[in-house]
C-alpha positions in Angstrom: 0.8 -20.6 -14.7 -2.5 -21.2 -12.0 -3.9 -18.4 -10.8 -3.7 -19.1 -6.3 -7.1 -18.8 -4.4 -6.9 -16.1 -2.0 -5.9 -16.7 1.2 -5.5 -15.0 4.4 -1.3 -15.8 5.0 -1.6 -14.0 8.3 -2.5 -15.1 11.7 -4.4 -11.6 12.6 -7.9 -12.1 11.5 -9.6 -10.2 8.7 -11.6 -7.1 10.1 -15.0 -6.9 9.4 -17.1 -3.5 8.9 -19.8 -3.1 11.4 -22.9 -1.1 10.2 -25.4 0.4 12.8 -28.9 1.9 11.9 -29.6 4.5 14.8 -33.4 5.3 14.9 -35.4 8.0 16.9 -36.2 5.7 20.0 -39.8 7.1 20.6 -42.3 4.4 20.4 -45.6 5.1 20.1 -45.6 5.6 16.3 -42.5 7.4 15.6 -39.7 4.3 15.8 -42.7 2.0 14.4 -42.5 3.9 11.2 -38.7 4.3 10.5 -38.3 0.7 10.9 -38.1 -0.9 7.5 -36.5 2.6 6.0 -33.8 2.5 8.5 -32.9 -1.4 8.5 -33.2 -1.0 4.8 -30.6 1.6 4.5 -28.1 -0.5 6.5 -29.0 -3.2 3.8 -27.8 -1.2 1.1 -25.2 0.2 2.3 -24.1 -3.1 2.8 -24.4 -4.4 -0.4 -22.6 -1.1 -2.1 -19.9 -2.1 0.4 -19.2 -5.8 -0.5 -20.3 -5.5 -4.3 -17.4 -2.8 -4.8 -14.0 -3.6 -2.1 -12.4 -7.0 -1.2 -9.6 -7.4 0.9 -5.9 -7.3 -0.2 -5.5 -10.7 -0.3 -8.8 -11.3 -2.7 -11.2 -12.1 0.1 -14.1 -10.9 -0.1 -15.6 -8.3 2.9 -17.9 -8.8 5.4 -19.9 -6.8 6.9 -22.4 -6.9 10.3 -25.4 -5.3 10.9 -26.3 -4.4 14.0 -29.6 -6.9 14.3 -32.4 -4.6 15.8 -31.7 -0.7 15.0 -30.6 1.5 17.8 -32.7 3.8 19.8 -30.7 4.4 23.2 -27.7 3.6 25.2 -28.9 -0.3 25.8 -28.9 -1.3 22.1 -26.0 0.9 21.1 -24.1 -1.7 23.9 -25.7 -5.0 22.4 -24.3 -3.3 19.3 -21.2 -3.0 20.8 -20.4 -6.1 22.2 -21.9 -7.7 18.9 -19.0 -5.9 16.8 -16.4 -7.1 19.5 -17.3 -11.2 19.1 -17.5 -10.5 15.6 -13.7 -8.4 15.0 -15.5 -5.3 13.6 -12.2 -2.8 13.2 -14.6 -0.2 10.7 -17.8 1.3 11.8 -20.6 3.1 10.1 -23.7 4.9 11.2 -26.6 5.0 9.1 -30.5 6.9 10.1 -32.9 8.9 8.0 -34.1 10.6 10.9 -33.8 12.3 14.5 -32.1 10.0 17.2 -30.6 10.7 20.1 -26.7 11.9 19.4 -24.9 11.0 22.4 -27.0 7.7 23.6 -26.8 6.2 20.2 -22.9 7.1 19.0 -20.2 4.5 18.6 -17.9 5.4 21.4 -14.5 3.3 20.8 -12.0 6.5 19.3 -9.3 3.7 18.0 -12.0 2.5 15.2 -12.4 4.8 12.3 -16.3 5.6 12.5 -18.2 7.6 10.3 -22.0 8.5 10.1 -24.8 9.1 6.9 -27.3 11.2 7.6 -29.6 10.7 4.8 -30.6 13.8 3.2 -34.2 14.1 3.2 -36.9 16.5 4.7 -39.5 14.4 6.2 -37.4 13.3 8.7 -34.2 15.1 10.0 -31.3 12.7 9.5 -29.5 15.8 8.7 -29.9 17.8 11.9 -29.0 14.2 14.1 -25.8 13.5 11.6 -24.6 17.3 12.8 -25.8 17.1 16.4 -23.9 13.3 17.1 -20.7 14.7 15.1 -20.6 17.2 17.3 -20.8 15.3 20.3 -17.9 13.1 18.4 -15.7 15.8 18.2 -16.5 16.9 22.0 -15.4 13.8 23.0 -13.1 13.1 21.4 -13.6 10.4 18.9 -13.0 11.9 15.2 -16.0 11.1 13.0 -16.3 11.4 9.4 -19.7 13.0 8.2 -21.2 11.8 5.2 -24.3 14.0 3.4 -25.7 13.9 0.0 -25.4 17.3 -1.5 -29.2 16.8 -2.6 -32.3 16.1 -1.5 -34.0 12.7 -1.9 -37.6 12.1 -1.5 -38.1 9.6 2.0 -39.1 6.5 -0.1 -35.7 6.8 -2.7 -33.7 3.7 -1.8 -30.5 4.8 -4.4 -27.5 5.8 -2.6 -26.4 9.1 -4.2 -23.2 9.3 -6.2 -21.5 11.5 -3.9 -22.7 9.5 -0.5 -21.3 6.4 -2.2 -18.0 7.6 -3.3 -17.1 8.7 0.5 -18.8 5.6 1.7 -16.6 3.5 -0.6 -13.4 6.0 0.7 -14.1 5.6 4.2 -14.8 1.8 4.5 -11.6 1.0 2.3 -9.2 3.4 4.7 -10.8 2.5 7.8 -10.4 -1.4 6.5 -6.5 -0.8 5.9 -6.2 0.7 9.6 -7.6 -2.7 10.9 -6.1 -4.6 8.7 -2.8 -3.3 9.5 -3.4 -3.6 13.7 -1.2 -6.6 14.8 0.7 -7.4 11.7 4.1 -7.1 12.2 7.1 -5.4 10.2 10.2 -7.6 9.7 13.5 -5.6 9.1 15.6 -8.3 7.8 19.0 -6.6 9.1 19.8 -3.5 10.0 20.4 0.0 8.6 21.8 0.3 5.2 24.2 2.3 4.4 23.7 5.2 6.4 19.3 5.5 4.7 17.5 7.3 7.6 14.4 5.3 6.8 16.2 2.3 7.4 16.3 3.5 11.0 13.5 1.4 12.3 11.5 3.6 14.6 9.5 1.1 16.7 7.7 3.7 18.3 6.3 4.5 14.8 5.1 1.6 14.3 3.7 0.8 17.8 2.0 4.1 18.1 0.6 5.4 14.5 0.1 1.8 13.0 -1.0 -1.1 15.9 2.1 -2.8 14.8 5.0 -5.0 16.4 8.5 -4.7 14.6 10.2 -8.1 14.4 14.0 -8.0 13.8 16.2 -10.3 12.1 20.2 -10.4 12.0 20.9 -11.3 8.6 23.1 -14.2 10.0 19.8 -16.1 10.2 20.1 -16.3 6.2 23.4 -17.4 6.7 22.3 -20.2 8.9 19.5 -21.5 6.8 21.3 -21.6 3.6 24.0 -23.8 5.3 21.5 -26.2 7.2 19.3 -26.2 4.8 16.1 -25.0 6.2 13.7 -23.9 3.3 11.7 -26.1 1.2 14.0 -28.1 -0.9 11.4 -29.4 -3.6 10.4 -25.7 -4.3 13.9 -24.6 -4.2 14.2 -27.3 -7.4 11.2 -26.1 -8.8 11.9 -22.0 -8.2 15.4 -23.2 -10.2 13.5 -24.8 -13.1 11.3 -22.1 -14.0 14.3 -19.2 -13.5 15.9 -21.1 -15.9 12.8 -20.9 -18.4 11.6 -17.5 -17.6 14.5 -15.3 -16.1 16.7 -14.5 -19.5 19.6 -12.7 -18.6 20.4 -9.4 -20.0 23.4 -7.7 -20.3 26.8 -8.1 -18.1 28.3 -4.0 -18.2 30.8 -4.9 -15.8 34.4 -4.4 -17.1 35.8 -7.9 -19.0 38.1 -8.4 -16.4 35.4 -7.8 -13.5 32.8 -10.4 -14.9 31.9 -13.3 -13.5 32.6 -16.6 -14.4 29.6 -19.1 -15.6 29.9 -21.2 -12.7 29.9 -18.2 -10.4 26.4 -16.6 -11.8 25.0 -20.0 -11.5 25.7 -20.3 -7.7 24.7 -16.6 -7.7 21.2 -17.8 -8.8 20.9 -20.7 -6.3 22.0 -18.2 -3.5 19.1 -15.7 -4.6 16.6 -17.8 -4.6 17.5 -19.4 -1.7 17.6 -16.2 -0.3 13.6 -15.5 -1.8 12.6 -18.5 -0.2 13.6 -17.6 3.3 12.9 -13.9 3.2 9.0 -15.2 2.7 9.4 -18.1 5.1 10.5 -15.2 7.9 7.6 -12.7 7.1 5.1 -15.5 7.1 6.1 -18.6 7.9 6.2 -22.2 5.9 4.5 -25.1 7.5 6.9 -27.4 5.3 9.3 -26.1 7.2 7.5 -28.0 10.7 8.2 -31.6 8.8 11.7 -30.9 8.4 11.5 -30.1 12.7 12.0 -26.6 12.2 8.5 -25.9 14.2 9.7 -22.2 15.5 10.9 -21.4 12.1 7.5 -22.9 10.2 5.4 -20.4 11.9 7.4 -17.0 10.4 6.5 -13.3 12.0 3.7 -12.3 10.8 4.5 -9.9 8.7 2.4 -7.7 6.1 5.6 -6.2 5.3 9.3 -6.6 5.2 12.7 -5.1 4.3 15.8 -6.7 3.5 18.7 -4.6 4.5 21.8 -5.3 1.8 24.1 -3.3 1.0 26.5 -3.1 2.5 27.3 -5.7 5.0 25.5 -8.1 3.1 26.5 -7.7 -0.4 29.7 -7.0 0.2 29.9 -10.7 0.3 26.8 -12.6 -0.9 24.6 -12.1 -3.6 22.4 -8.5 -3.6 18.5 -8.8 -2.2 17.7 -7.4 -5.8 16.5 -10.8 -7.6 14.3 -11.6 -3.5 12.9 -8.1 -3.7 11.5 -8.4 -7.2 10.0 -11.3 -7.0 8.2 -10.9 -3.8 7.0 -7.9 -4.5 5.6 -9.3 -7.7 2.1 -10.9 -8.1 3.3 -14.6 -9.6 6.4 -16.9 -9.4 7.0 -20.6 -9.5 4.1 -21.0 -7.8 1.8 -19.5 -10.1 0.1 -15.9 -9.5 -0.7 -15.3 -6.4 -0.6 -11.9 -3.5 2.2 -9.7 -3.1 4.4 -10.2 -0.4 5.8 -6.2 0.4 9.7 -6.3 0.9 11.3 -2.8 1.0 14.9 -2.5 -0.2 17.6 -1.3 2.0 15.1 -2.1 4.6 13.6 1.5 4.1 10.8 0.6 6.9 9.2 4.1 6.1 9.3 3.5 2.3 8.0 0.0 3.2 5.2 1.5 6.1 4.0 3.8 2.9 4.1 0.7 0.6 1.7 -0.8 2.9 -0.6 2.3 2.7 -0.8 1.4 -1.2 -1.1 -2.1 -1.1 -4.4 -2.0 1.5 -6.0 0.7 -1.0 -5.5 -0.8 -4.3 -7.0 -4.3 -2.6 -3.6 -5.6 -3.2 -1.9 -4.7 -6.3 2.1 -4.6 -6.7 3.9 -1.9 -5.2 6.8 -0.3 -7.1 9.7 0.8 -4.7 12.0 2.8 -6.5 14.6 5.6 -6.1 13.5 9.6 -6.9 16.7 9.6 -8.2 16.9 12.6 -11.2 14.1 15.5 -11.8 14.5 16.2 -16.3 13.4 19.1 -17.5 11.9 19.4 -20.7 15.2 21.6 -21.9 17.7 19.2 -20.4 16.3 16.5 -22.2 16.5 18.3 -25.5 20.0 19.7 -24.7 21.1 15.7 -24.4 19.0 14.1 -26.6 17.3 16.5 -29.3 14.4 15.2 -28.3 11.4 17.8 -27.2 8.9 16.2 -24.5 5.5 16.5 -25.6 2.1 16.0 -23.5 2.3 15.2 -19.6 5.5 15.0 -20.0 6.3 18.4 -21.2 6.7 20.0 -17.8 9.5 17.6 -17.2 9.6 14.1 -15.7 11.1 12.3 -12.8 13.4 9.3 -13.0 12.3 6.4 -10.5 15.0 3.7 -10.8 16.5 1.5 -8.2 18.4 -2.1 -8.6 16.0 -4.8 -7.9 12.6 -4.4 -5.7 11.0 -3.1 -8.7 7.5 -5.4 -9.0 7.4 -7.3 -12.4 3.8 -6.2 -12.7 5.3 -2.6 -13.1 6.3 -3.3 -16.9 3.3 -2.4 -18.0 2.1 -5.4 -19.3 -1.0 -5.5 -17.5 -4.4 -4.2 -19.1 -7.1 -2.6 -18.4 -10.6 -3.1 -19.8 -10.0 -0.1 -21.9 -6.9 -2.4 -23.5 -5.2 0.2 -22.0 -1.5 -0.7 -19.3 -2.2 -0.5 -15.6 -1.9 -2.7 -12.8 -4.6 -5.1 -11.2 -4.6 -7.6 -8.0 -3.3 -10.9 -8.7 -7.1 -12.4 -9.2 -7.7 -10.5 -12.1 -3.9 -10.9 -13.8 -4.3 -13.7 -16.5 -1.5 -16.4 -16.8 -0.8 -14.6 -20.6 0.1 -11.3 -19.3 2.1 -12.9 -16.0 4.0 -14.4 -18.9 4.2 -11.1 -20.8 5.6 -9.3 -17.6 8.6 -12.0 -17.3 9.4 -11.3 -21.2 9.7 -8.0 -20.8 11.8 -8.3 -18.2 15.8 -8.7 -18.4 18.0 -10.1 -15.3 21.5 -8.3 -15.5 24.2 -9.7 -14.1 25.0 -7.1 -10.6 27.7 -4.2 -11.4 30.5 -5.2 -9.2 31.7 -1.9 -8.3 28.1 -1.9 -5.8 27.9 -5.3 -5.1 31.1 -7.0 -4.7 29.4 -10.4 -3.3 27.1 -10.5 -7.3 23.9 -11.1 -8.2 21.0 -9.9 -10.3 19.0 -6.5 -11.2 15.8 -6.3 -13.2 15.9 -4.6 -16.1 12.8 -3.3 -17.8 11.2 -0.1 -18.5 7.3 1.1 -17.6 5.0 1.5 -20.1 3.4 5.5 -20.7 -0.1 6.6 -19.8 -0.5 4.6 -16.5 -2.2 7.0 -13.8 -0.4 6.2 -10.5 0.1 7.8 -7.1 3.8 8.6 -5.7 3.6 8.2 -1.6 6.2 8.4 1.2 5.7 9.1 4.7 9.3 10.7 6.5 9.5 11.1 10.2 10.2 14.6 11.7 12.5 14.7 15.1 9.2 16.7 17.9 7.0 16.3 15.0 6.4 12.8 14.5 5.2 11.1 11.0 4.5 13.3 7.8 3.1 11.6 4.8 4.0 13.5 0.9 1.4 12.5 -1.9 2.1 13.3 -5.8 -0.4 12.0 -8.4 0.5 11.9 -11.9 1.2 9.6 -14.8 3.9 7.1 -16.3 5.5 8.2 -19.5 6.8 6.5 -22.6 9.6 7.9 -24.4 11.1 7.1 -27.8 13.8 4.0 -27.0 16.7 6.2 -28.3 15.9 8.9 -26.1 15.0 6.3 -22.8 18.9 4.8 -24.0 20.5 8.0 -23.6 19.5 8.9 -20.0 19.3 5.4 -19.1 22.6 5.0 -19.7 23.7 8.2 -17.6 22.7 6.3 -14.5 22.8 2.2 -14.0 21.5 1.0 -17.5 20.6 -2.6 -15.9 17.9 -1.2 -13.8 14.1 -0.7 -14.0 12.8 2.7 -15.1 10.0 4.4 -14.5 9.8 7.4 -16.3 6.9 9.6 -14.5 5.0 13.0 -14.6 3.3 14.6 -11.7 0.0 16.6 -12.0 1.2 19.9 -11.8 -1.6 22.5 -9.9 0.6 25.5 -10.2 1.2 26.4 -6.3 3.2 25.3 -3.7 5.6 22.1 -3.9 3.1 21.5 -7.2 4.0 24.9 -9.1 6.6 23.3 -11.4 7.9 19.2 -11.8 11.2 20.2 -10.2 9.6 21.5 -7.5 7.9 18.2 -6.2 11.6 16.9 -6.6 13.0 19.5 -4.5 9.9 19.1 -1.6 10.4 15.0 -1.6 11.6 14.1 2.0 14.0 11.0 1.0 15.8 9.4 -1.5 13.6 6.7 -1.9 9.3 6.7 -3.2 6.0 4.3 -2.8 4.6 4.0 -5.9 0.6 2.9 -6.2 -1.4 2.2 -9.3 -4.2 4.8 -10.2 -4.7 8.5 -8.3 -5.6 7.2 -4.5 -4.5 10.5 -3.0 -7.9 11.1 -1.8 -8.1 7.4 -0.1 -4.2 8.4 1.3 -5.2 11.9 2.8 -8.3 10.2 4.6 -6.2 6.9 5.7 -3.5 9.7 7.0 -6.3 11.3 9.3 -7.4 8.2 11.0 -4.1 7.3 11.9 -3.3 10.7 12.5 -0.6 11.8 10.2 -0.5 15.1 8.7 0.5 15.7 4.9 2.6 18.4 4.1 2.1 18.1 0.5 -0.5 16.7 -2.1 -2.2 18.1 -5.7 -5.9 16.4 -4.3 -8.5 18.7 -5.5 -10.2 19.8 -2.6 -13.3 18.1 -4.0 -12.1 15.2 -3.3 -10.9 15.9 0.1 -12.2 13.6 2.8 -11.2 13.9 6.9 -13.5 13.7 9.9 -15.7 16.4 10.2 -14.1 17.9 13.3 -10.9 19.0 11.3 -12.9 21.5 10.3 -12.7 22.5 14.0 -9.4 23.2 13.7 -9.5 25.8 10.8 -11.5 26.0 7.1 -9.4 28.4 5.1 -6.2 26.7 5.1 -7.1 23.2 5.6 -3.0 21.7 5.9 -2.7 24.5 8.8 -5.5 22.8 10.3 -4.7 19.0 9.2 -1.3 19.6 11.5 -3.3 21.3 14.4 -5.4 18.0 14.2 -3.3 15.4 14.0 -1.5 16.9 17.0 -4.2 17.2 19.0 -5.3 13.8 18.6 -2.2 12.5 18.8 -1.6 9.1 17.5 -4.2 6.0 17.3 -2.6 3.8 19.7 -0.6 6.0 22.2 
């Protein structure tokens, strides 16, 4: 299996951070001697930047520095106009010293901007970091303030620990905002079954994200199986290597409900038909152009999809499950390559949050997957005998759904510790790729929920993989609300997986996981996170990105009404402070609100 290049599949451009050394602008012997020492900070800052994120596609990221530093209101425009011809969507302020706040500030309130103000007493970077964040916040263009706790001698060129870590959180959010301006959503059909999330709000999108929804009837599958428009060589070869790699697992239907051979087969031709044109509509397929399909070669640009189902769909063709799974894995037929994000039930909010993950975790598989069943540590010995022991003895959540469930999310993965996680696709081997599809079992679909057939992955997450649960749920007057829950996968004994398993749908991928429990609010107990989660349905990320989720949420302006972040780690424009300091999700709200959102 080849490992792809990366590649940017979409037609927006790839943001670029800007970086901007302001300078006291006094000649005469003051701006003469913070030359080098203020260029030079840019430099490194720029190298921590592109030494330690790439893009979500692999890419790695640019950055611009502004090319003379900035003194006044003249070279803060050069500036300006520099970052415009050069698609700068992220920008950070860097000075050791005194400038002037309000003639040297980045002025554009739609692109996250942030400013160090090096610690150090020679000079007072410090006093011009809290004079331009407060002219920021009096005019209205939320900044994020970055200060080292301690102070550095004038001629030490390190970049502090803690100055690093919210440098590194504030260019990877800010570089998921622009990245997501311009993309597009695709809601391949319409609402399923009644899911609220499935309720496309274009507003949302439009408003809060910079994006365009593009919808799709679902006839337009119908269409392009029966003329044929997808690429009929990788058809043939997407059949070859399901027929090597996809064993099929058990059929629990009822004997006289089964399907024949000669049924399942055309089931698998349908679904990967169907995987093929799902990616063709979110990105388009110039193969598509030589068969004169030109408007159809060119896709939607989408960075994310969903793929309504159930039930108009599958109460006659093959389920979305076998499509959903793949694309949201990091390899198939044609070797290991990006994610494409498809949401099931074409749960746009689960999807929108999915996107959130995917930008922070510079492209790693997303798992989609019902909250379906809270466990508490007694009800699992009352059915099983079994006592829970570790992370898991506060109780566990059950994340299962039919098919969008990435293979990477077997746990196959490792770490350099040896240890499972989840990685982007450049760093996934063609031995573990091949690991994931071993572990993984297709089942034939249970006919009582999808009449039309087809397939449902059927493998179960390894324990002791940190991860992130996400979702963001729209509130009628209130707009967008994002809920964050870190915690951990667990691993229980097979015997004891098999008897709950089996209480729910048996031929679908589990996820057994923990949250971190702080002891208050919707994190006092494991049943209360179930009881606080807004929808039926949960993003999944690899590792605890809560922190890079609560400062993504306040540059688009979204308030979270729950999260077990230690407020350590918490990381907002300084100007939420404005707003309150002794009950900082009170003041998060009052924010958000009186911002309003990024592109209204």
């Amino acid at each position: 299996m080849t490992v792809n290049p990366p590649v940017n599949r979409l037609h927006t451009p790839l943001p670029k951070i800007g970086i901007r050394p302001t300078i006291d602008g006094r000649y005469g012997g003051v701006r003469e001697s913070l030359e080098d020492q203020t260029m030079d900070m840019a430099k490194r800052t720029a190298a921590l930047i592109t030494d330690t994120i790439r893009h979500a596609c692999g890419l790695p990221v640019e950055v611009v520095i502004a090319p003379s530093c900035i003194g006044g209101v003249a070279e803060a425009a050069d500036c300006a106009a520099l970052f415009a011809r050069e698609n700068v969507g992220v920008v950070l302020t860097v000075t050791p010293c005194w400038c002037y706040g309000s003639e040297t500030m980045a002025m554009d309130n739609r692109i996250p901007t942030a400013v160090w103000g090096f610690n150090g007493t020679e000079r007072p970077g410090a006093v011009y970091l809290a004079a331009v964040l407060s002219g920021h916040s009096q005019k209205g263009v939320p900044a994020f303030g970055i200060y080292g706790r301690e102070v550095q001698e004038s001629s030490d060129t390190t970049i502090p620990d803690d100055v690093a870590e919210k440098i590194i959180r504030f260019a990877r959010a800010g570089l998921a905002v622009a990245t997501i301006r311009g993309t597009s959503y695709v809601a391949m059909g319409g609402v399923s079954m009644g899911i609220a999330g499935s309720i496309v709000d274009q507003p949302f999108f439009e408003e809060y994200l910079g994006m365009r929804v593009e919808s799709v009837d679902m006839t337009e599958f119908v269409r392009r199986i029966e003329k044929g428009i997808y690429d009929h060589a990788e058809y043939e070869r997407a059949l070859t290597w399901v027929q090597t790699n996809c064993p099929e697992g058990a059929d629990v239907n009822p004997a006289e409900k089964q399907r024949s051979r000669e049924r399942k087969d055309e089931e698998w031709a349908l679904s990967i038909k169907m995987t093929l044109i799902a990616r063709d509509l979110m990105v388009g397929n110039p193969e598509l152009a030589k068969k004169g399909y030109v408007e159809e070669s060119r896709g939607h640009n989408g960075i994310a999809g969903g793929f309504q189902g159930q039930r108009n769909w599958t109460d006659h063709f093959p389920n979305g499950d076998f499509l959903e799974a793949v694309l949201n894995t990091s390899f198939d037929w044609n070797g290991i390559r990006q994610p494409y994000l498809v949401a099931t039930e074409n749960d746009a909010m689960n999807g929108a949050s999915m996107i959130l993950g995917y930008l922070l975790t510079e492209g790693t598989a997303q798992l989609f997957a019902d909250v379906r069943t809270y466990w508490s540590a007694a009800a699992v010995r009352r059915v099983t005998g079994y006592d829970m022991e570790g992370a898991a003895s506060g109780g566990i959540l059950h994340l299962i759904n039919s098919g969008p469930a990435a293979l990477d999310w077997t746990g196959e993965l490792t770490g350099t510790d040896g240890k499972p996680t989840l990685k982007p696709f450049t760093q996934i081997t063609p031995d573990e790729a091949d690991a994931c599809l071993k572990a993984t079992k297709w089942c034939a679909s249970v006919t009582e929920y999808f009449p039309g057939g087809g397939w449902s992955t059927d493998f179960t997450t390894k324990g002791g993989i940190p991860c992130t649960m996400f979702r963001l749920n729209l509130v009628k007057g209130l707009g967008p609300v994002l809920q964050i829950a870190e915690g951990v996968t667990v691993e229980l004994p097979k015997n004891v997986h098999d008897v709950l398993d089996k209480r729910t749908n048996e031929t679908w991928p589990t996820t057994w996981f923990a949250p971190t429990l702080t002891g208050t609010g919707a994190f006092t107990d494991v049943y209360s996170v179930m009881n606080a989660w807004g929808a039926n349905h949960g993003a999944i990320a690899v590792g605890h990105i809560g922190a890079d989720l609560l400062t993504l949420a306040a540059m688009l302006r979204i308030p979270v009404d729950m999260h077990n972040v230690s407020p350590d780690r918490v990381f907002r424009p300084s100007t939420w402070t404005r707003f309150g300091t002794s009950d900082a999700e009170a003041a998060d709200y009052r924010a958000c609100a009186n911002f309003g959102p990024l592109y209204r």
